[in-house]
XYZ file of C-alpha atoms in Angstrom:
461
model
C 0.000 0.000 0.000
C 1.349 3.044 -1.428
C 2.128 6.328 1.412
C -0.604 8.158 -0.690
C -2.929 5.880 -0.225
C -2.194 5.339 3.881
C -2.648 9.445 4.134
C -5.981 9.087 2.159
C -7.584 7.132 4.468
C -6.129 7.603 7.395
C -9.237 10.361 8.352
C -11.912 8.094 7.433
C -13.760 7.449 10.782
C -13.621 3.970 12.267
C -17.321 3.309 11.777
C -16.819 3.296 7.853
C -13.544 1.198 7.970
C -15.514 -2.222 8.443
C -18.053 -1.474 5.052
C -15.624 -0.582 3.149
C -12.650 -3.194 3.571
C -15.966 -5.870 3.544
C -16.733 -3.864 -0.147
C -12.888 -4.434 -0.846
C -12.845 -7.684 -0.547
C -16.166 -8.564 -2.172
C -15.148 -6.308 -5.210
C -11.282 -8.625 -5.422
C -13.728 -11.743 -5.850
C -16.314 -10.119 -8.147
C -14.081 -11.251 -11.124
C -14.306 -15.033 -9.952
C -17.618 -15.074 -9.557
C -18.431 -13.767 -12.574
C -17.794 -16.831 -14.466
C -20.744 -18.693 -13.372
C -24.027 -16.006 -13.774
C -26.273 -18.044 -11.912
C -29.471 -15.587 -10.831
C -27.683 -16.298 -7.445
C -24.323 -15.070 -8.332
C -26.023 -11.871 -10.044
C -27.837 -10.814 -7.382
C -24.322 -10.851 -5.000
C -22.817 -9.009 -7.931
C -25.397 -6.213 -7.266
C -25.302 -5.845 -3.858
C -21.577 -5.416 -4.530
C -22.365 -2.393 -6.580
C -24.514 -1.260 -4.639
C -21.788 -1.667 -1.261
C -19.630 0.192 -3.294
C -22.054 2.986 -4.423
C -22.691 3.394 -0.672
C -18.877 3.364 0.238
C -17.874 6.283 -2.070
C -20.476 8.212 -1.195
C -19.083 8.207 2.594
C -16.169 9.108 0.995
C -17.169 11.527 -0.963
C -18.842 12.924 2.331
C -15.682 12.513 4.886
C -13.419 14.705 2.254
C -15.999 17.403 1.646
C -14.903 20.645 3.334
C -18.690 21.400 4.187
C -19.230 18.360 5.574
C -17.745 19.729 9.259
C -19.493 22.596 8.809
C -23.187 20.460 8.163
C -22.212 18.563 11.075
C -21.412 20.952 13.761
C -24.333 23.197 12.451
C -26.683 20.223 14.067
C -24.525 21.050 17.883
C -25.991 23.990 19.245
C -22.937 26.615 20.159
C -22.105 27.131 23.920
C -22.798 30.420 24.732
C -20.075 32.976 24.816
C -18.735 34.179 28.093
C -19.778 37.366 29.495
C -17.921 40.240 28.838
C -16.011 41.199 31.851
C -15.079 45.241 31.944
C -11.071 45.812 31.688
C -10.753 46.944 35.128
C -12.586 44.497 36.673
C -10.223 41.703 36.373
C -9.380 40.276 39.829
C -5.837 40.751 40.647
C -6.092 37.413 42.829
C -8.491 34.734 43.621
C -8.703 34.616 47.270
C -9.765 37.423 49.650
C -7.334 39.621 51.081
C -8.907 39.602 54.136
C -9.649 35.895 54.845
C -10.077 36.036 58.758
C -13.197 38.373 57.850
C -16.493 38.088 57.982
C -18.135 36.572 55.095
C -18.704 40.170 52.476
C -16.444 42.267 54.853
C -15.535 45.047 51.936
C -11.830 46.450 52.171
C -10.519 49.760 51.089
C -7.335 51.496 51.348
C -6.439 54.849 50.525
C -4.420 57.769 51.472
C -2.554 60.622 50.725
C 0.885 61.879 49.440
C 1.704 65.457 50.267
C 4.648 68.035 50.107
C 5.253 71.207 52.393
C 7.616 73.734 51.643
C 7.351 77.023 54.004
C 9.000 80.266 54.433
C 9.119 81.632 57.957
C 10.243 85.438 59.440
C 10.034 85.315 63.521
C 10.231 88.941 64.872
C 12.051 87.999 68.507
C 14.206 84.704 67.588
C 13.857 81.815 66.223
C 11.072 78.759 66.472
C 13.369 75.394 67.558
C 14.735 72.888 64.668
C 12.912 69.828 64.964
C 9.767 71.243 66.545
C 5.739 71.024 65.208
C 5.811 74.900 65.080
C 8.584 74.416 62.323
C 6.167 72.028 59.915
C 2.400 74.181 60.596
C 0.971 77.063 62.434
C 1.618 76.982 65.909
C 0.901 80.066 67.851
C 2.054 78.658 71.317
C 5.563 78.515 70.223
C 5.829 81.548 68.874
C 9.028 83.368 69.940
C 8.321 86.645 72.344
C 11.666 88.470 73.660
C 14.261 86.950 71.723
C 17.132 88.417 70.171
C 15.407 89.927 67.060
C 14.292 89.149 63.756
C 15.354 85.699 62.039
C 14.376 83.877 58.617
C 14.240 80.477 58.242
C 12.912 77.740 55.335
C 11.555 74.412 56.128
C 10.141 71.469 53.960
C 8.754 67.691 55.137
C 6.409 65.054 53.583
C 6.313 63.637 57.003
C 2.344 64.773 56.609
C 2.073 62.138 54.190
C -1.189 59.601 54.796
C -2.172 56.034 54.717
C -5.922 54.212 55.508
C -7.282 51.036 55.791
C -11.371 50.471 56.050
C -13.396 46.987 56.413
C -17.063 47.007 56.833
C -19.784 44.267 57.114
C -23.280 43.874 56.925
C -24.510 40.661 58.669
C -27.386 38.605 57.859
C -28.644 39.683 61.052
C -28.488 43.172 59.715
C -26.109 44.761 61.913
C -22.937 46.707 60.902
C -19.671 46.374 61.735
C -16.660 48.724 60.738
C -12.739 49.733 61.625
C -10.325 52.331 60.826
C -6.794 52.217 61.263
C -4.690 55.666 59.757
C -1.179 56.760 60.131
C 0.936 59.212 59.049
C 5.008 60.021 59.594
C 4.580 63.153 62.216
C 6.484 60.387 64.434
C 9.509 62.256 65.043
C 12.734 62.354 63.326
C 14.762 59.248 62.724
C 17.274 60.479 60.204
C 18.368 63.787 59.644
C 17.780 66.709 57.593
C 20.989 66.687 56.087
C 20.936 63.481 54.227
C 17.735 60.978 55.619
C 14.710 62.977 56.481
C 13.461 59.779 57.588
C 10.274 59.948 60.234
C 8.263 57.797 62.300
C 4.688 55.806 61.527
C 1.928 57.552 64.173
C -1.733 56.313 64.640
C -3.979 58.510 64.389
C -7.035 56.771 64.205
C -7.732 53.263 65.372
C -11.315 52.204 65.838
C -14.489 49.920 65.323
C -18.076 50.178 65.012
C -20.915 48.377 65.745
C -24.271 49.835 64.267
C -24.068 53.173 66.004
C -21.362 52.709 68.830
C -17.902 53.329 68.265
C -15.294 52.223 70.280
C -11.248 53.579 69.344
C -9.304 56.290 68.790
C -10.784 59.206 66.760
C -11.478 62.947 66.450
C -12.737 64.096 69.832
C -16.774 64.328 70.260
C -16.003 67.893 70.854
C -14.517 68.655 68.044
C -16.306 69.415 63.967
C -14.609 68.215 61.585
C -17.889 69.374 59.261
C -16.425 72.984 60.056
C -12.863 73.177 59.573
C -11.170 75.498 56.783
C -9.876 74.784 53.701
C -6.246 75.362 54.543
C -2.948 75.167 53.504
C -1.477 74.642 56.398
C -1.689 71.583 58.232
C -4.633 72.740 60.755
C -5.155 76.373 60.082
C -7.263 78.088 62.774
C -4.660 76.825 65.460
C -5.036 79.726 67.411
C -8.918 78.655 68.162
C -9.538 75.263 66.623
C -10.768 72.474 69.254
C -8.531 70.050 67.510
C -8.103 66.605 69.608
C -7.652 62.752 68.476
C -8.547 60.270 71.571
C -9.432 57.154 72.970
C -13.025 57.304 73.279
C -16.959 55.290 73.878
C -18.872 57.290 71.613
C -22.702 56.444 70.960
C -24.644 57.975 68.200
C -28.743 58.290 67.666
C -29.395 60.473 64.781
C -28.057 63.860 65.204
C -27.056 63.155 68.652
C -24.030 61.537 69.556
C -22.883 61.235 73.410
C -19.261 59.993 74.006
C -16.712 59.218 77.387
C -13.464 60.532 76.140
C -9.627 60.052 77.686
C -8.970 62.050 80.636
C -6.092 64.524 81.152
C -5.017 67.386 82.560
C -2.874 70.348 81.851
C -1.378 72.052 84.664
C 0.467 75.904 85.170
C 2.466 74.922 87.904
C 2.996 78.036 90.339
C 5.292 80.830 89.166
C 5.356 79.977 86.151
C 7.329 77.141 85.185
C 6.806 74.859 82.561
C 3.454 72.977 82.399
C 2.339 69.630 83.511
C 1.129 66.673 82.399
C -0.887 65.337 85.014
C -1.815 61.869 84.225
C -3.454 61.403 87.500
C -7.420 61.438 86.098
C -10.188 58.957 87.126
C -12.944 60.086 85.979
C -13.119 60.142 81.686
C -14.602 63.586 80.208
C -17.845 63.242 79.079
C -19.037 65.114 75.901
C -22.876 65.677 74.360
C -22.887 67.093 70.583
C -26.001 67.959 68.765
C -25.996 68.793 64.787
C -28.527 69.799 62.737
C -28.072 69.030 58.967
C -30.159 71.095 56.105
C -29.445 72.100 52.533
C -27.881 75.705 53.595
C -25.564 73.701 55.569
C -25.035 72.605 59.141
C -25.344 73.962 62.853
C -23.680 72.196 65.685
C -23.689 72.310 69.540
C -21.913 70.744 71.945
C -20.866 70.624 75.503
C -18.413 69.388 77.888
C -17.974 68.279 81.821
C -14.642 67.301 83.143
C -12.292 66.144 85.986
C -9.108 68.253 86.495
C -6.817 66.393 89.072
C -3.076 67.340 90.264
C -1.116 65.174 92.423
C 2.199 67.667 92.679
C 3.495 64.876 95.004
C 2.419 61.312 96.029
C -0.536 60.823 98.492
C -1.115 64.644 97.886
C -3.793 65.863 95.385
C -6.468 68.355 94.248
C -8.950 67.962 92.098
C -11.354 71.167 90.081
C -14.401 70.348 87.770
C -13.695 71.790 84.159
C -16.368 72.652 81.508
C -17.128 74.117 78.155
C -20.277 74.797 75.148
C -18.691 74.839 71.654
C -20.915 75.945 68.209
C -19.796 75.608 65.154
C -21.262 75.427 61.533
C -21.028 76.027 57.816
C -23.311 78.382 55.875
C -23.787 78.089 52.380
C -24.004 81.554 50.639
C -25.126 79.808 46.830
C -23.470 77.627 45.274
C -19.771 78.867 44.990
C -18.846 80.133 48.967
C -19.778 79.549 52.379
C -18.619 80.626 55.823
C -17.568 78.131 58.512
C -17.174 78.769 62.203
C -16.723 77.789 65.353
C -16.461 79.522 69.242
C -15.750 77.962 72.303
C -15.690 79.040 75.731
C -15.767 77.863 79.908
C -13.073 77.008 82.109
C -10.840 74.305 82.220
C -10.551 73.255 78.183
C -7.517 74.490 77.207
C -6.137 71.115 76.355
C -8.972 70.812 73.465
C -7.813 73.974 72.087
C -4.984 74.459 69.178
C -3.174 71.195 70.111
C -2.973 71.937 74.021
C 0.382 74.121 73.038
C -1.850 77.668 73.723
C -2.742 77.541 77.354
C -3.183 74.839 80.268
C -6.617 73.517 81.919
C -5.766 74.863 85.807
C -3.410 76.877 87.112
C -2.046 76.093 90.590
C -0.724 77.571 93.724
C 2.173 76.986 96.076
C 0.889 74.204 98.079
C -0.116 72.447 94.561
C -4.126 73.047 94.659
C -5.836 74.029 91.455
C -8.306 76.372 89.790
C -9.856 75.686 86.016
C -8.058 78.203 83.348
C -11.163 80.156 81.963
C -10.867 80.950 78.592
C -12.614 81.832 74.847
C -11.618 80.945 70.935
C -13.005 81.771 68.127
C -12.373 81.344 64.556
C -14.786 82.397 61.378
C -13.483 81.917 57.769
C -15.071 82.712 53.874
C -14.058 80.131 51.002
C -14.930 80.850 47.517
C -14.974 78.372 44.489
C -13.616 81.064 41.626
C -14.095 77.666 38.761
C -13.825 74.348 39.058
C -9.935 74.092 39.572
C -9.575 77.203 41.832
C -11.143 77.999 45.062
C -9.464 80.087 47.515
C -10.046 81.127 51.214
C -9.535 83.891 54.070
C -10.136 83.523 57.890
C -9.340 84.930 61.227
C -8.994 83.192 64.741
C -7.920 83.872 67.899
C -8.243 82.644 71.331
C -7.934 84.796 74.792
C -7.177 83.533 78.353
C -8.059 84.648 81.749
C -4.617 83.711 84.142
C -4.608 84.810 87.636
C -0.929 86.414 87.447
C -0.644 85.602 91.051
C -0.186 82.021 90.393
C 0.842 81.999 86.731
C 3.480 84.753 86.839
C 3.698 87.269 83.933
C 5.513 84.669 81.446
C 2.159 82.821 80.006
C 0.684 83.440 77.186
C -2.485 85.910 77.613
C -4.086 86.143 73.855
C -2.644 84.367 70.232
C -4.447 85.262 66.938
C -3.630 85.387 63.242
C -5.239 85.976 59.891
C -4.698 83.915 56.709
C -4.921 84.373 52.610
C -4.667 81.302 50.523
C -5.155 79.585 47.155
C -5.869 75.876 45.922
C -5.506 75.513 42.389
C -6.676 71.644 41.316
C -5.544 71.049 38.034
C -6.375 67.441 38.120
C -9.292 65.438 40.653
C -7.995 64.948 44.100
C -4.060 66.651 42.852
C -3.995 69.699 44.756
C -1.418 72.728 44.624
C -1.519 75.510 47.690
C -0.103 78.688 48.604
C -1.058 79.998 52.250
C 0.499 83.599 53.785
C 0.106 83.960 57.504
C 0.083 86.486 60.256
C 0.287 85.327 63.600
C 0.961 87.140 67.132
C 0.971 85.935 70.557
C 0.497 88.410 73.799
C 2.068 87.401 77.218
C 0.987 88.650 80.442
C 3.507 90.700 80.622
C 2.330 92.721 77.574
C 5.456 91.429 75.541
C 4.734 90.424 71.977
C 6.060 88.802 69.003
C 5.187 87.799 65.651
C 5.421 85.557 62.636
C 5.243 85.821 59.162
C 4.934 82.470 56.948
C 4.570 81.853 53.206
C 3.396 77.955 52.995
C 3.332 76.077 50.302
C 1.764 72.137 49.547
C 1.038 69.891 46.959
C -0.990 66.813 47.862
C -2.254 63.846 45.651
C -5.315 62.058 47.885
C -5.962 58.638 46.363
């Protein structure tokens, strides 16, 4: 058998092999058989003819190049896979999350920023290394110092990064956590070569339906009412601004929360303050807001322990307390004015990162009286298009020390006024420029000032 001939039928499928090598062999004896024509003999002659008939027309049939196409046309098609959109290919087939709750959603997100600022100090210069080098602080401005000094500073230690998970159960309750940090750690390089900076939490918490339970923005505080700013805080001279441990329950617009204790303490004379530690009884904090479609009103109030033990087995304790409002006011579409004044005794802490003033002052034999106090801030932000808004606001915060205890070295008043612009070229890319005038008043009537130029440029993703 020829190669030719082994390729030719080598496709022919097995159920037509047996016909057609039983037509083969009938066809080899046809010629002996037809000797003898008996009626008997001719009939077997035709059915060979007819075997063969049948057997090329299978042939025929196997070679066509429609005949696949006739065939499969009789086998429905399996239907084609969905499409699946080109960003919504799974980068991995297990959860990332796999001690989770079954449908726990995870997100993580954050923020990437730049400052660069320019600072003039009228009586000496604000320590290296210090927060009032990196953002507005008005408690460390210099007063009586050795004249006028210019400095530039730059850190990305203001740089963020989130995590989120949240459930729904089948039982219809909610669960939630938050864990954030940032690099305002401290230094752990240099800023000659490393500028390398610690991780810091700064907020670490869970929820269950409408409790929280973690460290957070204080109940005290609204967030719903800070500027637009530049600079890292902006209002410091009046801004309750707090993060803390807390037990915070909320029902609708009322939320109710028992907050970490601590007090701040003037020790007599004058010297440097004190951080107690020596609370037992957590600060408890009310906050009403009202929410409408000009904007938002808020409310809230404050009663608190102040405790001093100066020396073991010896203490004093004062009761501290304070009524915050605060809101945003839409005025059309484009600007709106946000505020927010606070006043009492005994709340300095919550005030412009507890660097302003102390909650009690105390006297020789270590017993204490609550610091009374006020701060205000009110600021206007305007939306000039849709890639530049810009915004200007005031604050300042006064204090009432007896200068019998506190000496005349404290700081009596601190207030500044700020100009700045946010130009967004792209969603969520920001680029800022902030100028800032700040002065802060001692008891003694001394003075000094600072003059700042900050810049930023922040990418939140």
């Amino acid at each position: 058998m020829s190669g030719s001939h082994r390729a030719g039928t080598a496709g022919i499928a097995p159920a037509l092999r047996r016909p057609l090598a039983t037509a083969v062999l009938l066809a080899l004896m046809a010629p002996g058989l037809a000797l003898a024509q008996s009626p008997r003999e001719q009939e077997l002659e035709a059915r060979v003819a007819e075997l063969e008939r049948v057997v090329q027309q299978l042939l025929d049939q196997q070679a066509s190049p429609a005949a696949p196409a006739q065939q499969t046309a009789q086998v429905p098609a399996p239907a084609p896979a969905p499409a699946v959109p080109a960003g919504a290919q799974p980068i991995q087939s297990t959860t990332i999350t796999p001690q989770a709750n079954p449908g726990t959603r995870f997100t993580v997100g954050g923020m990437v920023r730049l400052d660069a600022m320019a600072t003039k100090t009228t009586d000496g210069e604000i320590a290296k290394g210090t927060a009032g080098r990196d953002f507005y602080v008005p408690g460390v401005i210099p007063v009586g110092g050795e004249g006028a000094d210019v400095y530039m500073d730059s850190t990305a230690k203001f740089s963020r990064l989130w995590f989120d998970a949240s459930t729904e159960l089948d039982t219809g309750d909610k669960l939630g956590a938050r864990f954030e940090m940032d690099f305002f750690g401290g230094s752990l390089g240099n800023t000659a070569a490393t500028n390398t900076y610690g991780a810091i939490v700064r907020h670490a918490y869970v929820t269950w339906n409408n409790l929280l339970v973690g460290q957070t923005w204080s109940n005290f505080m609204d967030t719903a009412a800070l500027i637009d700013a530049v600079d890292f805080i902006g209002p410091t001279d009046a801004v309750v601004f707090v993060r803390q441990p807390q037990i915070r329950y909320t029902h609708g617009p009322l939320t109710v929360s028992l907050e970490n204790p601590e007090t701040t303490v003037q020790p007599f004379g004058g010297a440097p303050r004190v951080i107690t530690g020596d609370n037992s009884v957590p600060d408890l904090i009310a906050r009403y807001t009202h929410k409408a479609d000009w904007g938002h009103f808020g409310v809230a109030g404050m009663a608190r322990q102040l405790k001093y033990e100066p020396v073991a087995g010896s203490s004093d304790t004062a009761t501290g307390f304070a009524a915050s409002i605060s809101g945003l006011v839409k005025l059309g579409e484009r600007t709106d004015i946000r505020y927010q004044a606070t006043g009492g005794e005994g709340f300095g802490r919550y005030i412009g990162l507890a660097t302003i003033q102390q909650d009690a002052m105390a006297d020789a034999a270590g017993n204490i009286d609550a610091l009374g106090g006020w701060a205000a801030y009110v600021g206007l932000r305007h939306v000039f298009n849709p890639k530049l808004r810009g915004n200007l606001y005031y604050a300042r915060s006064q204090w009432d020390n007896t200068t019998d205890l506190t000496g005349f070295g404290v700081t009596r008043r601190v207030h500044s006024t700020h100009a700045n612009l946010i130009w967004s070229p792209a969603p969520k890319l920001d680029f800022g420029i902030e100028a800032i005038w700040g002065e802060r008043t001692l008891e003694s009537g001394a003075d000094g000032e600072l003059l700042r130029l900050h810049t930023t440029a922040r990418y939140s993703f």
